[in-house]
XYZ file of C-alpha atoms in Angstrom:
556
model
C -1.971 22.547 -2.942
C -0.318 21.823 -5.875
C 0.123 24.902 -8.712
C -1.181 25.144 -12.017
C 2.670 24.949 -13.148
C 3.197 21.852 -11.917
C -0.360 20.624 -12.432
C 0.797 21.388 -16.487
C 3.690 19.331 -15.784
C 1.899 16.119 -15.290
C 4.421 13.010 -15.705
C 3.333 11.261 -19.469
C 2.256 7.741 -19.077
C 3.151 4.550 -21.592
C 6.630 4.275 -23.514
C 7.376 8.423 -22.967
C 6.633 8.217 -19.478
C 8.972 5.576 -18.852
C 11.717 7.559 -20.815
C 11.365 10.680 -18.695
C 10.803 9.431 -15.205
C 12.221 5.600 -14.948
C 15.468 6.015 -12.963
C 12.924 7.914 -10.216
C 10.622 4.882 -10.787
C 12.924 1.979 -10.819
C 14.338 3.724 -7.412
C 10.863 4.122 -5.974
C 10.040 -0.029 -7.080
C 12.690 -0.745 -5.053
C 12.076 0.302 -1.908
C 8.370 -0.727 -2.344
C 9.744 -4.227 -3.123
C 11.797 -4.529 0.134
C 8.486 -3.956 2.018
C 6.309 -5.667 -0.181
C 8.494 -8.867 0.390
C 7.731 -9.372 4.005
C 4.106 -8.623 3.757
C 3.221 -10.407 0.829
C 4.983 -13.652 2.646
C 3.181 -12.817 5.556
C -0.588 -12.094 4.336
C -0.372 -15.431 2.236
C 0.682 -17.621 5.005
C -1.948 -15.875 7.559
C -4.621 -16.298 4.790
C -3.764 -20.210 4.563
C -2.173 -20.001 1.425
C 1.369 -21.186 0.746
C 3.750 -18.141 1.508
C 4.528 -17.746 -2.382
C 1.611 -17.067 -3.337
C 1.532 -13.456 -1.906
C 4.561 -13.341 -4.230
C 2.782 -14.560 -7.212
C 0.186 -12.121 -7.057
C 2.153 -8.932 -5.939
C 4.332 -9.915 -9.550
C 1.116 -10.275 -11.723
C -0.145 -6.640 -10.236
C 2.829 -5.136 -10.509
C 3.919 -6.154 -14.032
C 0.454 -7.337 -15.910
C -2.058 -5.015 -13.815
C 0.573 -1.463 -13.967
C 0.372 -1.441 -17.739
C -3.788 -1.854 -18.116
C -4.994 -0.286 -14.869
C -6.512 2.879 -15.299
C -4.242 4.670 -11.982
C -0.891 5.967 -12.068
C 0.925 5.490 -8.531
C -1.626 2.616 -7.239
C 0.622 -0.762 -6.195
C -1.266 -3.549 -6.918
C -0.807 -6.732 -4.604
C -2.376 -8.909 -1.851
C -3.493 -6.664 0.909
C -4.180 -7.696 5.236
C -7.762 -6.673 4.421
C -8.290 -9.884 2.093
C -6.947 -12.116 4.844
C -10.137 -12.884 6.767
C -11.919 -13.283 3.294
C -9.361 -16.113 2.324
C -8.806 -17.612 5.168
C -12.859 -18.039 5.918
C -12.653 -19.815 2.330
C -9.951 -22.016 3.032
C -11.221 -23.460 6.151
C -14.828 -23.539 5.232
C -14.002 -24.859 1.670
C -11.426 -27.162 2.785
C -13.196 -28.850 6.094
C -10.100 -29.718 7.368
C -8.069 -30.341 4.683
C -5.419 -27.368 3.979
C -4.448 -28.067 0.516
C -7.812 -29.027 -0.307
C -9.458 -25.443 0.985
C -6.550 -23.803 -1.080
C -7.161 -25.211 -4.526
C -10.838 -24.986 -3.835
C -10.440 -20.929 -2.919
C -8.187 -20.445 -6.148
C -11.553 -21.728 -7.581
C -13.195 -18.949 -5.889
C -10.778 -16.281 -6.865
C -10.954 -17.429 -10.673
C -14.708 -16.661 -10.552
C -14.395 -13.656 -8.493
C -12.356 -12.377 -10.939
C -14.985 -13.089 -13.697
C -17.350 -11.192 -11.293
C -14.703 -7.945 -11.045
C -14.404 -7.663 -14.741
C -17.466 -7.499 -15.436
C -17.913 -5.304 -12.469
C -16.104 -2.650 -14.218
C -17.042 -2.906 -17.802
C -20.520 -2.493 -16.508
C -19.325 0.484 -14.888
C -19.358 -0.308 -11.059
C -16.456 2.204 -10.040
C -18.713 3.606 -8.228
C -19.602 0.410 -6.076
C -18.011 2.147 -2.816
C -20.559 5.374 -2.696
C -23.190 2.624 -1.589
C -21.360 1.622 1.701
C -21.897 4.429 4.689
C -18.078 5.938 5.538
C -18.864 4.171 9.402
C -19.606 0.819 7.880
C -16.626 0.687 5.831
C -13.993 1.598 8.943
C -15.913 -0.651 10.882
C -15.185 -3.341 8.355
C -11.597 -2.790 8.353
C -11.576 -2.363 12.256
C -12.992 -5.762 12.560
C -10.791 -7.082 9.929
C -7.559 -5.399 11.960
C -9.095 -7.068 15.282
C -9.115 -10.272 13.289
C -5.808 -10.238 11.893
C -4.382 -9.622 15.545
C -6.384 -12.711 17.382
C -4.478 -15.042 14.519
C -1.265 -13.939 14.414
C -0.263 -12.524 18.294
C -0.409 -16.948 18.884
C 2.451 -17.156 15.456
C 3.794 -14.441 16.841
C 4.393 -15.929 20.327
C 5.642 -19.177 19.041
C 2.222 -21.258 19.661
C -0.197 -22.670 17.494
C -3.572 -21.757 18.282
C -6.523 -24.008 18.492
C -8.875 -24.001 15.394
C -11.590 -22.382 16.104
C -13.700 -19.312 15.893
C -12.475 -15.605 15.848
C -13.999 -15.225 19.755
C -12.555 -18.240 20.669
C -8.877 -17.196 19.094
C -9.261 -14.030 21.430
C -9.887 -15.745 24.230
C -7.235 -17.670 24.221
C -4.596 -15.143 23.967
C -4.113 -14.913 27.745
C -2.831 -18.685 27.456
C -0.696 -18.420 24.434
C 0.616 -15.684 26.988
C 1.797 -18.124 29.233
C 3.001 -20.805 26.740
C 4.733 -18.590 24.976
C 8.148 -20.090 23.691
C 10.786 -17.163 24.859
C 13.019 -17.671 22.093
C 10.534 -16.879 19.019
C 8.625 -14.463 21.157
C 11.759 -12.335 21.836
C 12.175 -12.278 17.415
C 8.564 -11.125 17.571
C 8.212 -8.766 20.159
C 11.305 -7.531 19.023
C 9.893 -7.200 15.642
C 6.822 -5.234 16.974
C 8.802 -2.719 18.808
C 10.560 -1.879 15.954
C 7.617 -0.598 14.238
C 6.508 1.340 17.042
C 9.775 2.994 17.235
C 10.156 3.214 14.021
C 6.987 5.264 13.193
C 7.884 8.152 15.822
C 11.750 8.635 13.178
C 11.707 11.911 11.543
C 15.035 11.767 9.737
C 14.423 11.853 6.046
C 17.369 9.450 5.468
C 16.360 6.833 8.335
C 12.883 7.059 7.093
C 14.187 5.551 4.054
C 14.943 2.367 4.889
C 11.626 0.572 5.713
C 10.952 -0.511 8.468
C 9.525 -4.089 7.481
C 12.921 -4.851 6.383
C 14.740 -3.584 9.308
C 11.941 -6.631 11.367
C 13.465 -9.155 8.687
C 17.142 -8.420 8.996
C 16.924 -8.366 13.129
C 14.756 -11.614 12.840
C 16.832 -13.656 10.534
C 19.929 -12.586 12.746
C 18.144 -13.547 15.771
C 17.133 -16.989 13.978
C 20.643 -17.735 13.241
C 21.479 -17.056 16.315
C 19.089 -19.133 18.413
C 19.844 -21.945 15.083
C 16.157 -22.083 14.173
C 17.622 -23.957 10.974
C 18.075 -26.979 13.187
C 15.728 -28.937 15.574
C 16.744 -28.743 18.945
C 16.075 -28.434 22.605
C 16.652 -25.724 25.121
C 15.801 -25.462 28.959
C 14.712 -22.120 29.986
C 14.570 -21.825 33.578
C 14.050 -24.927 35.823
C 11.607 -27.447 34.570
C 10.726 -25.080 31.183
C 11.511 -26.895 28.031
C 11.209 -25.724 24.491
C 11.766 -27.090 20.676
C 12.174 -24.534 18.017
C 13.425 -25.600 14.301
C 12.681 -24.992 10.804
C 8.765 -25.445 11.449
C 9.218 -21.405 12.923
C 10.567 -20.272 9.235
C 9.262 -19.847 6.333
C 9.061 -22.547 4.266
C 9.352 -22.457 0.110
C 10.378 -24.759 -2.568
C 13.679 -24.569 -3.659
C 12.210 -24.860 -7.703
C 9.677 -21.561 -8.138
C 7.905 -23.555 -10.370
C 6.793 -26.062 -7.663
C 5.218 -23.005 -6.396
C 1.998 -22.918 -8.660
C -0.687 -24.447 -8.059
C -4.375 -24.880 -10.028
C -7.597 -24.232 -8.944
C -10.029 -27.136 -8.237
C -13.772 -26.410 -9.789
C -15.123 -29.825 -8.053
C -17.226 -27.418 -5.398
C -18.413 -24.862 -7.695
C -22.049 -26.171 -7.222
C -21.724 -25.860 -3.977
C -23.455 -22.548 -1.776
C -20.360 -22.134 -0.223
C -18.114 -22.090 -2.952
C -20.588 -19.055 -4.549
C -20.642 -17.614 -0.560
C -17.033 -17.301 -1.250
C -16.896 -16.502 -4.370
C -19.321 -13.070 -3.532
C -17.505 -12.487 -0.444
C -13.900 -12.249 -2.307
C -15.321 -9.925 -5.692
C -17.199 -7.539 -2.971
C -15.139 -6.861 -0.611
C -11.813 -6.869 -2.908
C -13.835 -4.325 -5.176
C -14.523 -2.012 -2.675
C -11.151 -2.389 -0.750
C -9.557 -1.571 -3.993
C -11.658 0.964 -5.035
C -11.688 2.367 -1.844
C -7.483 2.774 -1.836
C -7.356 3.892 -5.199
C -9.702 6.977 -4.577
C -7.674 7.558 -1.406
C -4.357 7.289 -3.171
C -5.611 9.700 -5.830
C -5.681 12.380 -3.227
C -2.223 11.627 -2.181
C -1.016 12.245 -5.759
C 1.068 15.423 -6.053
C 0.063 15.585 -9.695
C -3.933 15.354 -8.266
C -4.508 12.600 -11.106
C -7.695 10.823 -10.823
C -7.870 7.348 -11.711
C -10.474 5.632 -13.903
C -12.326 3.118 -11.216
C -13.727 1.225 -14.097
C -10.678 0.164 -15.961
C -9.163 -0.209 -12.552
C -11.463 -2.433 -11.228
C -11.538 -4.347 -14.818
C -7.325 -4.405 -14.641
C -7.496 -6.035 -10.941
C -10.458 -8.554 -11.997
C -8.027 -9.801 -15.079
C -4.958 -9.556 -12.590
C -6.996 -11.997 -10.428
C -7.792 -14.272 -12.730
C -4.263 -14.933 -13.708
C -3.215 -14.831 -9.952
C -6.295 -17.438 -9.015
C -4.977 -19.759 -12.233
C -1.598 -20.246 -10.964
C -1.740 -20.478 -7.210
C -1.916 -16.681 -6.012
C -3.752 -14.519 -3.558
C -6.248 -12.104 -5.084
C -5.064 -8.223 -4.781
C -6.438 -5.051 -4.792
C -5.007 -1.648 -4.815
C -2.620 -1.415 -1.894
C -2.687 1.955 0.400
C 0.251 1.650 2.030
C 2.426 0.546 -0.548
C 0.886 2.742 -2.750
C 1.896 5.884 -0.420
C 5.107 4.622 0.212
C 5.836 4.624 -3.786
C 4.485 8.410 -3.812
C 6.803 9.201 -0.773
C 9.675 7.684 -2.947
C 9.384 9.515 -5.453
C 7.155 7.558 -8.104
C 6.107 9.569 -11.247
C 4.006 6.825 -13.033
C 2.782 2.982 -13.329
C 6.572 1.965 -14.185
C 7.273 2.263 -10.354
C 4.466 -0.577 -9.775
C 6.215 -2.398 -12.191
C 9.512 -2.435 -11.642
C 8.354 -3.433 -8.355
C 6.554 -6.550 -9.891
C 10.020 -7.394 -11.585
C 12.011 -7.185 -8.713
C 10.196 -9.292 -6.681
C 9.847 -11.841 -9.476
C 13.427 -11.603 -9.798
C 14.288 -11.943 -5.871
C 12.023 -15.426 -5.506
C 13.573 -16.929 -8.512
C 17.481 -16.396 -7.707
C 17.359 -15.973 -3.725
C 14.824 -18.676 -2.305
C 17.067 -19.675 0.394
C 17.057 -16.184 2.096
C 13.190 -16.006 2.128
C 13.739 -19.445 3.637
C 15.807 -17.845 6.676
C 12.687 -14.930 7.693
C 11.000 -16.461 11.109
C 7.507 -16.997 10.686
C 7.576 -14.784 14.452
C 8.963 -11.503 12.487
C 5.817 -12.093 10.077
C 3.035 -11.804 12.191
C 4.485 -8.990 13.571
C 4.432 -7.238 10.740
C 0.344 -8.292 10.609
C -0.201 -7.697 14.261
C 1.103 -3.961 13.603
C -0.738 -3.529 10.527
C -4.013 -4.929 12.668
C -3.613 -2.745 15.557
C -3.414 0.462 13.120
C -6.558 -0.726 11.631
C -8.205 -1.234 14.798
C -6.317 1.402 17.114
C -7.784 3.301 19.965
C -7.380 6.634 17.487
C -9.417 4.720 15.206
C -12.915 4.754 17.535
C -11.910 8.174 18.813
C -11.386 10.003 14.976
C -15.685 8.358 14.400
C -16.773 9.353 18.009
C -15.642 13.059 16.972
C -17.771 12.696 14.194
C -21.025 11.799 16.311
C -22.095 9.517 18.298
C -23.876 7.578 15.509
C -21.283 7.407 13.980
C -19.464 5.139 16.532
C -23.068 3.261 17.298
C -22.218 2.248 13.472
C -18.846 1.726 13.775
C -18.928 -0.817 16.928
C -22.494 -2.384 15.493
C -20.454 -3.201 12.187
C -17.516 -4.377 14.491
C -19.665 -6.876 16.468
C -21.445 -8.174 13.719
C -18.738 -8.902 11.740
C -16.853 -10.830 14.517
C -20.017 -12.882 15.496
C -20.910 -13.597 11.957
C -18.677 -13.028 8.937
C -17.729 -9.892 6.713
C -20.663 -9.946 4.673
C -23.091 -10.286 6.902
C -21.664 -7.806 9.535
C -21.397 -5.156 6.799
C -25.498 -6.157 5.836
C -26.137 -5.405 9.465
C -23.639 -2.160 9.574
C -26.095 -0.740 6.227
C -29.557 -1.384 7.962
C -28.587 0.002 11.073
C -27.601 3.293 9.192
C -30.528 3.131 7.462
C -32.810 2.690 10.496
C -31.140 5.568 11.965
C -31.995 7.913 9.141
C -35.913 6.454 9.292
C -35.849 7.260 13.096
C -34.668 10.642 11.887
C -37.568 11.229 9.392
C -36.153 10.197 6.420
C -39.335 9.369 4.404
C -38.889 6.190 2.566
C -39.157 6.852 -0.841
C -35.883 9.322 0.416
C -33.866 6.346 1.150
C -32.770 5.095 -2.421
C -34.013 8.639 -4.348
C -32.522 12.308 -3.520
C -34.630 15.615 -5.166
C -31.583 17.839 -7.202
C -31.760 20.291 -9.977
C -28.986 21.257 -11.882
C -29.049 24.439 -13.424
C -26.540 26.466 -15.396
C -26.950 30.108 -14.213
C -24.408 32.024 -16.227
C -21.755 30.651 -18.729
C -19.158 29.811 -15.868
C -21.523 29.001 -13.307
C -23.685 25.492 -12.040
C -26.044 25.801 -9.202
C -26.789 22.459 -7.706
C -30.002 22.512 -5.863
C -30.285 19.258 -3.218
C -33.381 19.010 -1.405
C -35.255 16.381 0.585
C -32.669 14.099 2.502
C -29.313 13.682 0.812
C -27.738 9.894 2.348
C -25.666 7.210 1.333
C -27.858 5.471 -0.326
C -29.272 8.158 -2.826
C -26.541 10.347 -3.590
C -24.787 8.236 -6.375
C -26.427 10.193 -9.279
C -25.303 13.308 -7.514
C -21.753 11.884 -7.423
C -22.309 10.867 -11.423
C -23.467 14.783 -12.361
C -21.040 16.643 -10.430
C -17.680 14.404 -12.147
C -19.731 15.260 -15.716
C -19.127 19.602 -14.707
C -16.273 20.688 -16.900
C -13.223 21.665 -14.774
C -12.606 25.444 -14.517
C -16.107 27.200 -13.532
C -17.966 27.478 -10.539
C -19.705 25.642 -8.773
C -22.918 25.790 -6.054
C -24.552 23.361 -3.715
C -27.643 24.583 -2.869
C -28.727 22.518 0.612
C -30.833 25.095 1.809
C -34.040 22.807 1.430
C -32.012 19.497 2.428
C -33.691 17.930 5.297
C -30.889 15.785 6.332
C -27.387 15.356 5.313
C -25.447 12.587 6.428
C -21.656 12.077 7.115
C -20.979 9.978 4.155
C -22.501 12.836 1.397
C -20.554 15.721 3.420
C -17.522 13.950 3.177
C -18.050 13.350 -0.358
C -19.374 17.339 -0.765
C -15.973 18.350 1.363
C -13.675 15.978 -0.815
C -15.389 17.740 -4.005
C -14.889 20.548 -3.228
C -10.840 20.663 -2.803
C -10.327 18.113 -5.621
C -12.238 21.037 -7.701
C -10.592 23.736 -6.565
C -7.169 21.806 -7.259
C -8.125 21.307 -10.405
C -8.462 25.564 -11.085
C -12.279 25.755 -10.552
C -14.063 27.592 -7.629
C -16.768 25.302 -5.183
C -19.060 26.781 -2.404
C -21.520 25.011 0.236
C -24.843 27.117 0.367
C -27.349 26.834 2.905
C -25.496 24.708 5.649
C -25.933 27.579 7.705
C -29.434 26.779 8.463
C -28.490 23.087 9.547
C -27.682 21.645 13.124
C -24.939 19.586 13.178
C -25.463 16.647 15.609
C -21.621 16.999 16.635
C -18.971 19.322 16.690
C -16.791 17.718 13.495
C -17.179 20.202 10.210
C -18.315 17.246 8.301
C -20.629 15.456 10.884
C -24.295 14.623 9.921
C -27.029 17.365 10.373
C -30.722 18.256 10.142
C -32.463 21.435 9.032
C -33.615 23.733 11.984
C -36.183 25.141 9.926
C -39.776 24.426 8.782
C -40.206 22.670 5.167
C -41.602 25.732 3.949
C -39.273 28.330 4.616
C -36.506 28.848 1.743
C -33.241 30.915 2.084
C -32.541 32.428 -1.809
C -28.927 33.008 -2.286
C -27.678 35.357 -4.637
C -25.587 33.967 -7.400
C -22.344 36.308 -8.562
C -20.522 35.266 -11.826
C -17.215 35.016 -10.733
C -14.348 37.206 -12.301
């Protein structure tokens, strides 16, 4: 917890913040740039875009969005979570023509960015409140599975057959048997480095980004195997393999040749607007979730203006889509690295974008020497972290119904698409609530009452059912409470409280206390949890007519 004295020293923003902290922000921006460069290239290629599209997005996210957004230490750029959405758009709109699909998708990004700007202006920054936690985690896990299924083939030096995600998963054993030994060595060694580096505890070694080590080792092996020139080598008797420049990143020498412009000729088709909705909604949801998570990591406990942040990301995506870049979000991995490296203000994000732009202008030949297998290893590791067994175990700890929703969402996405799979998860969540006795009128409406019981004490009584689909008004009321007071949430009359609401109340309580106030939950002793986890969903034991009366004690 940050002391009140530290909170009073919150870094200034704008030019005053630049003058105060440019040294620490420059160092952090440089270290984040080292992490971002390989990830931007890999995410772009995995999305069916040219490699430079990821760099364009990150440069705009750093140089432009950092100056107009509503956050403090978040880093904006392309993210692995959007790979599935973008690749699907490229394939469905292009119908086999990769370049046409790329330009049609750029048009969809432009329209999706307009949607994001409007959402921000209309104060839709609480969009993430409508999604149950288990469904969101299931969506991310499904994205992780899809990324691994697609990139394992690239990491092994095998071109996968075009097809659905289930075909890509089924084809992994075949790719393992047909792996190119030299390319597979580069990819697997990169994967091993990433796993080992997560165990390193030396603070000085931890300052070296693991993705940078993977890329440097991959480039060294690429030179040793002479990937720059196409040739055939014999591995064991009767096993010939061809390697060459096609296993390296390909970018134009002239940076201006990396810019492409959107093609709006499919704007009247259903597929086009399906891509727009997927990019706009999934991108906005991920960005809002990441920005909220980064706020919890900020040592100064600053809160982002989510509506302004959403508008700024929309502006960045508009510019990115117009010149050939990927859509961006507030990215959690790079943002956490930014905080750990000592960033104080949004200028760290600015420096990261500026350094990326300068590097690709002056050193494009260095990028060309990066093996695709090294980038694939980074993405496979990212995908595994999203869908690791630990994620399943953590969800199971919260309750069996949470695990069921988690798995239903994953299966729904893998067998349909992202939006349909998420909708299936939400529908399953509502069905569980109805089965548990939630009245239909309470699915979209929460009964609550706010009363100021003393000059510095606020009492919020919650009745009926408090679930993910009806507590947005409660979030809004709680956000408007003055800081430094005593807030009591009285849950004695609540029939059912789901995990999403329990998680919100817990986060609000800690955040409110961090800013000098007191927050308490009352009445939970009369509820029976569905699991041992402290934030598990719970149902009231006592009949509806019985009330527990709590005495409100004025804080001293």
